[in-house]
Coordinates of N, CA and C in Angstrom, one line a residue:
X160 N -84.9 48.6 84.1 CA -85.0 48.3 82.7 C -86.5 47.6 82.6
X161 N -87.4 48.3 81.9 CA -88.7 47.5 81.8 C -89.4 48.1 80.3
X162 N -90.1 47.3 79.9 CA -90.8 47.7 78.6 C -92.3 48.1 78.9
X163 N -92.7 49.5 78.9 CA -94.0 50.1 78.9 C -95.1 49.6 77.9
X164 N -96.2 49.8 78.4 CA -97.4 49.3 77.5 C -97.1 50.2 76.1
X165 N -96.7 51.3 76.1 CA -96.6 52.2 74.8 C -95.8 51.9 73.9
X166 N -95.1 50.6 74.0 CA -94.0 50.2 73.4 C -92.6 50.6 73.4
X167 N -92.2 51.3 74.4 CA -91.0 52.0 74.7 C -90.1 51.6 75.6
X168 N -88.8 51.6 75.5 CA -88.1 51.2 76.4 C -87.4 52.1 77.4
X169 N -87.7 52.1 78.8 CA -87.1 53.2 79.8 C -86.1 52.7 80.4
X170 N -85.2 53.6 80.5 CA -83.8 53.2 81.6 C -83.3 54.2 82.1
X171 N -83.4 54.6 83.1 CA -82.8 55.7 84.2 C -83.4 56.9 83.2
X172 N -84.5 57.2 83.1 CA -85.2 58.6 82.7 C -85.3 58.7 81.2
X173 N -84.5 57.9 80.3 CA -84.3 58.2 79.0 C -85.3 57.3 78.2
X174 N -85.8 57.5 77.3 CA -86.6 56.9 76.5 C -86.2 56.6 75.2
X175 N -86.2 55.2 74.8 CA -85.7 54.9 73.6 C -86.9 53.9 72.8
X176 N -87.5 54.4 71.8 CA -88.5 54.0 71.2 C -88.3 52.7 70.4
X177 N -89.1 51.7 70.6 CA -88.7 50.5 69.8 C -88.7 50.7 68.4
X178 N -89.6 51.3 68.1 CA -89.6 51.6 66.6 C -88.3 52.3 66.0
X179 N -87.7 53.0 66.4 CA -86.6 53.7 66.4 C -85.3 52.5 66.3
X180 N -85.1 51.7 67.5 CA -84.2 50.7 67.4 C -84.5 49.6 66.3
X181 N -85.7 49.5 65.8 CA -86.1 48.7 64.7 C -85.6 49.3 63.4
X182 N -85.8 50.6 63.4 CA -85.2 51.1 62.0 C -83.9 51.2 61.9
X183 N -83.1 51.6 62.9 CA -81.7 51.5 62.9 C -81.3 49.9 62.8
X184 N -81.8 49.2 63.1 CA -81.4 47.6 62.7 C -81.6 47.5 61.4
X185 N -82.7 47.8 60.6 CA -83.0 47.7 59.3 C -82.2 48.3 58.6
X186 N -81.7 49.7 58.8 CA -80.7 50.4 58.0 C -79.3 49.8 58.3
X187 N -79.1 49.2 59.3 CA -77.7 48.7 59.6 C -77.5 47.4 58.7
X188 N -78.8 46.5 58.5 CA -78.8 45.4 57.8 C -78.6 45.7 56.2
X189 N -79.4 46.8 55.7 CA -79.3 47.2 54.4 C -77.9 47.7 54.1
X190 N -77.3 48.5 54.8 CA -75.9 49.2 54.6 C -75.1 48.0 54.7
X191 N -75.0 47.0 55.4 CA -74.1 45.8 55.5 C -74.4 45.1 54.2
X192 N -75.4 45.0 53.5 CA -75.8 44.3 52.3 C -75.2 45.2 51.2
X193 N -75.5 46.2 51.2 CA -74.9 47.1 50.1 C -73.4 47.2 50.1
X194 N -72.9 47.3 51.0 CA -71.1 47.1 51.2 C -70.9 45.5 50.8
X195 N -71.8 44.8 51.0 CA -71.1 43.3 50.5 C -71.2 43.1 48.8
X196 N -72.4 43.9 48.6 CA -72.8 43.8 47.0 C -71.5 44.6 46.2
X197 N -71.3 45.7 46.8 CA -70.3 47.0 46.2 C -68.9 46.3 46.2
X198 N -68.6 45.2 46.9 CA -67.2 44.8 47.1 C -67.0 43.7 46.3
X199 N -68.0 43.2 45.5 CA -67.7 42.1 44.4 C -67.7 40.9 45.3
X200 N -67.8 40.8 46.6 CA -67.8 39.4 47.5 C -69.3 38.9 47.5
X201 N -69.6 37.6 47.4 CA -70.6 36.9 47.8 C -70.4 36.4 49.2
X202 N -71.1 37.1 50.1 CA -70.8 36.6 51.5 C -71.1 35.3 52.0
X203 N -72.1 34.5 50.9 CA -72.8 33.5 51.1 C -72.2 32.4 50.4
X204 N -71.1 32.5 49.1 CA -70.6 31.8 48.6 C -69.7 30.8 49.2
X205 N -70.2 29.4 49.1 CA -69.2 28.5 50.0 C -67.9 28.5 49.2
X206 N -66.6 27.9 49.9 CA -65.5 27.7 49.3 C -65.5 26.4 48.4
X207 N -65.1 26.5 47.1 CA -65.3 25.2 46.3 C -64.4 24.2 46.8
X208 N -65.0 23.2 46.3 CA -63.9 21.7 46.6 C -63.0 21.9 45.7
X209 N -61.7 21.5 46.0 CA -60.6 21.4 45.3 C -60.9 20.7 44.1
X210 N -60.4 20.6 42.9 CA -60.2 19.7 42.1 C -59.0 18.6 42.3
X211 N -59.2 17.5 41.8 CA -58.1 16.5 42.3 C -57.4 15.9 41.0
X212 N -56.3 16.3 41.0 CA -55.2 16.2 39.9 C -54.6 15.0 40.7
X213 N -54.5 13.9 39.5 CA -53.8 12.7 39.8 C -52.7 12.6 38.7
X214 N -51.4 12.4 39.0 CA -50.5 12.1 38.1 C -50.0 10.7 38.3
X215 N -49.9 9.8 37.2 CA -49.2 8.6 37.2 C -47.9 8.6 36.3
X216 N -47.2 7.9 36.3 CA -46.2 7.6 35.3 C -44.7 7.2 35.9
X217 N -43.7 7.5 35.1 CA -42.3 7.4 35.6 C -41.7 8.6 36.2
X218 N -40.3 8.6 36.0 CA -39.8 9.7 36.9 C -39.8 11.0 36.2
X219 N -40.5 11.4 35.0 CA -40.2 12.7 34.5 C -41.5 13.4 35.0
X220 N -42.7 12.8 35.4 CA -43.6 13.6 36.1 C -43.4 13.5 37.8
X221 N -42.6 12.6 38.2 CA -42.3 12.3 39.4 C -41.7 13.6 40.1
X222 N -40.5 14.1 39.8 CA -40.0 15.3 40.1 C -40.1 15.7 41.7
X223 N -39.4 14.9 42.5 CA -39.6 15.0 44.0 C -38.2 15.6 44.3
X224 N -38.1 16.1 45.4 CA -36.8 16.8 45.8 C -35.4 15.8 45.8
X225 N -35.8 14.5 45.8 CA -34.7 13.7 45.8 C -34.1 13.6 44.2
X226 N -35.0 13.7 43.4 CA -34.2 13.7 42.0 C -33.8 15.3 41.5
X227 N -34.5 16.0 42.1 CA -34.1 17.6 41.6 C -34.5 18.6 42.6
X228 N -33.6 18.6 43.6 CA -34.1 19.7 44.6 C -34.5 21.0 44.6
X229 N -33.9 21.7 43.3 CA -34.4 23.0 43.0 C -35.3 23.2 41.9
X230 N -36.1 21.9 41.4 CA -36.8 21.9 40.4 C -38.3 22.2 40.9
X231 N -39.2 22.8 40.1 CA -40.4 22.6 40.1 C -40.8 21.7 38.8
X232 N -41.5 20.5 38.9 CA -41.9 19.6 38.2 C -43.1 20.2 37.3
X233 N -43.3 19.5 36.3 CA -44.5 20.0 35.2 C -46.0 19.5 35.8
X234 N -46.0 18.9 36.8 CA -47.0 18.4 37.3 C -47.4 19.4 38.2
X235 N -46.8 20.1 39.2 CA -46.9 21.2 39.9 C -47.2 22.5 39.4
X236 N -46.6 22.7 38.2 CA -46.7 23.8 37.3 C -48.1 23.7 36.5
X237 N -48.3 22.7 36.0 CA -49.7 22.4 35.4 C -50.9 22.7 36.4
X238 N -50.7 22.2 37.7 CA -51.7 22.4 38.7 C -51.9 23.9 39.0
X239 N -50.7 24.8 39.1 CA -50.6 26.0 39.2 C -51.4 26.8 38.3
X240 N -51.1 26.4 37.1 CA -51.6 27.2 35.7 C -53.2 27.1 36.0
X241 N -53.6 25.8 36.2 CA -55.1 25.6 36.4 C -55.6 26.4 37.2
X242 N -55.1 26.7 38.3 CA -55.6 27.4 39.6 C -55.6 28.8 39.3
X243 N -54.4 29.2 38.8 CA -54.5 30.8 38.1 C -55.4 31.1 37.1
X244 N -55.6 30.2 36.0 CA -56.5 30.4 34.9 C -57.8 30.3 35.3
X245 N -58.1 29.4 36.0 CA -59.8 29.3 36.5 C -60.1 29.8 37.9
X246 N -59.2 30.1 38.8 CA -59.6 30.7 40.0 C -60.0 29.6 41.0
X247 N -60.0 28.4 40.5 CA -60.2 27.0 41.1 C -59.3 26.2 42.2
X248 N -59.4 25.9 43.2 CA -58.1 25.5 43.7 C -57.9 24.1 43.4
X249 N -56.8 23.7 43.3 CA -56.4 22.2 42.8 C -55.5 21.6 43.8
X250 N -55.8 20.4 44.0 CA -55.0 19.3 45.0 C -54.2 18.2 44.1
X251 N -53.2 18.3 44.3 CA -52.0 17.6 43.8 C -51.9 16.3 44.2
X252 N -52.2 15.1 43.6 CA -51.7 13.6 44.1 C -50.5 13.1 43.0
X253 N -49.5 13.0 43.4 CA -48.6 12.4 42.4 C -48.2 11.1 42.7
X254 N -48.7 10.5 42.0 CA -48.4 8.6 42.1 C -47.3 8.3 41.1
X255 N -46.8 8.9 40.6 CA -45.6 8.7 39.7 C -44.4 8.2 40.4
X256 N -43.5 7.5 39.9 CA -42.5 7.1 40.6 C -41.1 7.0 39.8
X257 N -40.0 6.9 40.5 CA -38.6 6.5 40.2 C -38.7 5.0 40.0
X258 N -37.6 4.8 39.1 CA -37.2 3.5 39.2 C -37.2 2.5 37.7
X259 N -37.4 3.3 36.5 CA -37.2 2.7 35.4 C -38.7 2.2 35.1
X260 N -39.5 2.8 35.6 CA -41.4 2.2 35.2 C -41.4 2.3 33.8
X261 N -41.9 1.4 33.0 CA -42.2 1.2 31.6 C -43.9 1.2 31.5
X262 N -44.3 1.2 30.2 CA -45.7 1.2 29.9 C -46.3 0.0 30.7
X263 N -46.0 -1.2 30.1 CA -46.4 -2.5 30.8 C -46.7 -2.4 32.4
X264 N -45.3 -1.7 33.0 CA -45.3 -1.8 34.5 C -46.6 -1.0 34.9
X265 N -46.9 0.1 34.3 CA -47.8 1.0 34.9 C -49.2 0.6 34.6
X266 N -49.3 -0.1 33.4 CA -50.4 -0.7 33.5 C -50.9 -1.9 34.4
X267 N -50.0 -2.6 34.7 CA -50.0 -3.6 35.7 C -50.5 -2.9 37.0
X268 N -49.9 -2.0 37.3 CA -50.1 -1.3 38.6 C -51.5 -0.8 38.7
X269 N -52.1 0.1 37.4 CA -53.3 0.5 37.4 C -54.2 -0.6 37.7
X270 N -54.3 -1.9 37.1 CA -54.8 -2.9 36.9 C -55.0 -3.6 38.4
X271 N -53.9 -3.7 39.2 CA -53.8 -4.6 40.2 C -53.6 -3.8 41.7
X272 N -53.4 -2.4 41.7 CA -53.2 -1.5 42.7 C -54.8 -1.1 43.1
X273 N -55.3 -1.3 44.2 CA -56.7 -0.7 44.3 C -56.5 0.8 45.0
X274 N -55.3 0.9 45.5 CA -55.1 2.7 45.7 C -55.0 3.5 44.5
X275 N -54.5 3.2 43.5 CA -54.2 3.8 42.2 C -55.5 3.8 41.7
X276 N -56.1 2.7 41.5 CA -57.4 2.7 40.7 C -58.4 3.7 41.7
X277 N -58.6 3.6 42.8 CA -59.4 4.7 43.4 C -58.9 5.8 43.1
X278 N -57.7 6.3 43.4 CA -57.1 7.7 43.1 C -57.7 8.0 41.5
X279 N -57.4 7.3 40.6 CA -57.8 7.6 39.3 C -59.3 7.9 39.3
X280 N -60.0 7.0 39.7 CA -61.5 6.8 39.7 C -62.2 8.4 40.1
X281 N -61.5 8.8 41.1 CA -61.9 9.9 41.8 C -61.2 11.2 41.4
X282 N -60.3 11.2 40.4 CA -59.6 12.4 39.9 C -60.5 13.0 39.0
X283 N -60.2 14.5 39.3 CA -61.0 15.4 38.4 C -60.0 15.6 37.0
X284 N -58.9 15.5 37.0 CA -57.8 15.9 36.1 C -56.8 14.9 36.4
X285 N -56.5 14.2 35.3 CA -55.4 12.9 35.0 C -54.0 13.3 34.2
X286 N -52.9 13.3 34.7 CA -51.8 13.5 34.0 C -51.2 12.1 34.0
X287 N -50.9 11.5 32.5 CA -50.3 10.2 32.5 C -48.7 10.6 31.9
X288 N -47.7 10.5 32.4 CA -46.4 10.8 32.0 C -45.5 9.4 32.0
X289 N -45.7 8.8 30.7 CA -44.7 7.4 30.7 C -44.5 7.2 29.4
X290 N -43.4 6.3 29.4 CA -42.8 5.9 27.9 C -41.3 6.4 27.8
X291 N -40.6 7.2 28.4 CA -39.4 7.3 28.4 C -38.4 6.2 28.6
X292 N -38.7 5.3 29.1 CA -38.1 4.0 29.7 C -38.4 3.0 28.6
X293 N -39.3 3.2 27.7 CA -39.5 2.1 26.6 C -38.9 2.3 25.2
X294 N -38.2 3.6 25.1 CA -37.7 4.1 23.8 C -36.3 3.2 23.8
X295 N -35.8 3.1 22.7 CA -34.6 2.3 22.4 C -33.4 2.7 23.1
X296 N -33.1 4.1 23.3 CA -31.8 4.3 23.8 C -31.8 4.3 25.3
X297 N -33.1 3.6 25.8 CA -33.3 3.5 27.4 C -33.4 2.1 27.7
X298 N -33.2 1.4 26.6 CA -33.3 -0.2 26.9 C -31.8 -0.8 26.7
X299 N -31.6 -1.8 27.7 CA -30.0 -2.1 27.7 C -30.3 -3.5 27.0
X300 N -31.0 -3.8 26.0 CA -31.0 -5.2 25.2 C -30.4 -5.0 23.6
X301 N -29.4 -4.1 23.6 CA -28.9 -4.0 22.1 C -28.3 -5.2 21.6

């Protein structure tokens, strides 16, 4: 195989002109671009970084399998709804907990726990579910 002076490629007696090859490549690129444009996809659009949803609070937003094995908690449902409605991915970080957490307890945790402070500071969406253990019927000091 060699390239002759008249810019044609010769192999085993058949002539393929470089200009024809260039035209074929250009048409292939144009056709590919047209197919991507018609498909509604943007081949060069990066995958968006997920929104970070952080939940803090008592056992109501906690909803781990230990508390209700067959339930889907409102924090997960909220994240799924956001993703469905916006098309934007959502990553959930549920820092709520079991154990009778009260408003004052959560306030101290947010003030004193660097992990919680960082999580909340970097959150795009925050859910606070607290107060159930502060109401009169939940307090044993009657």
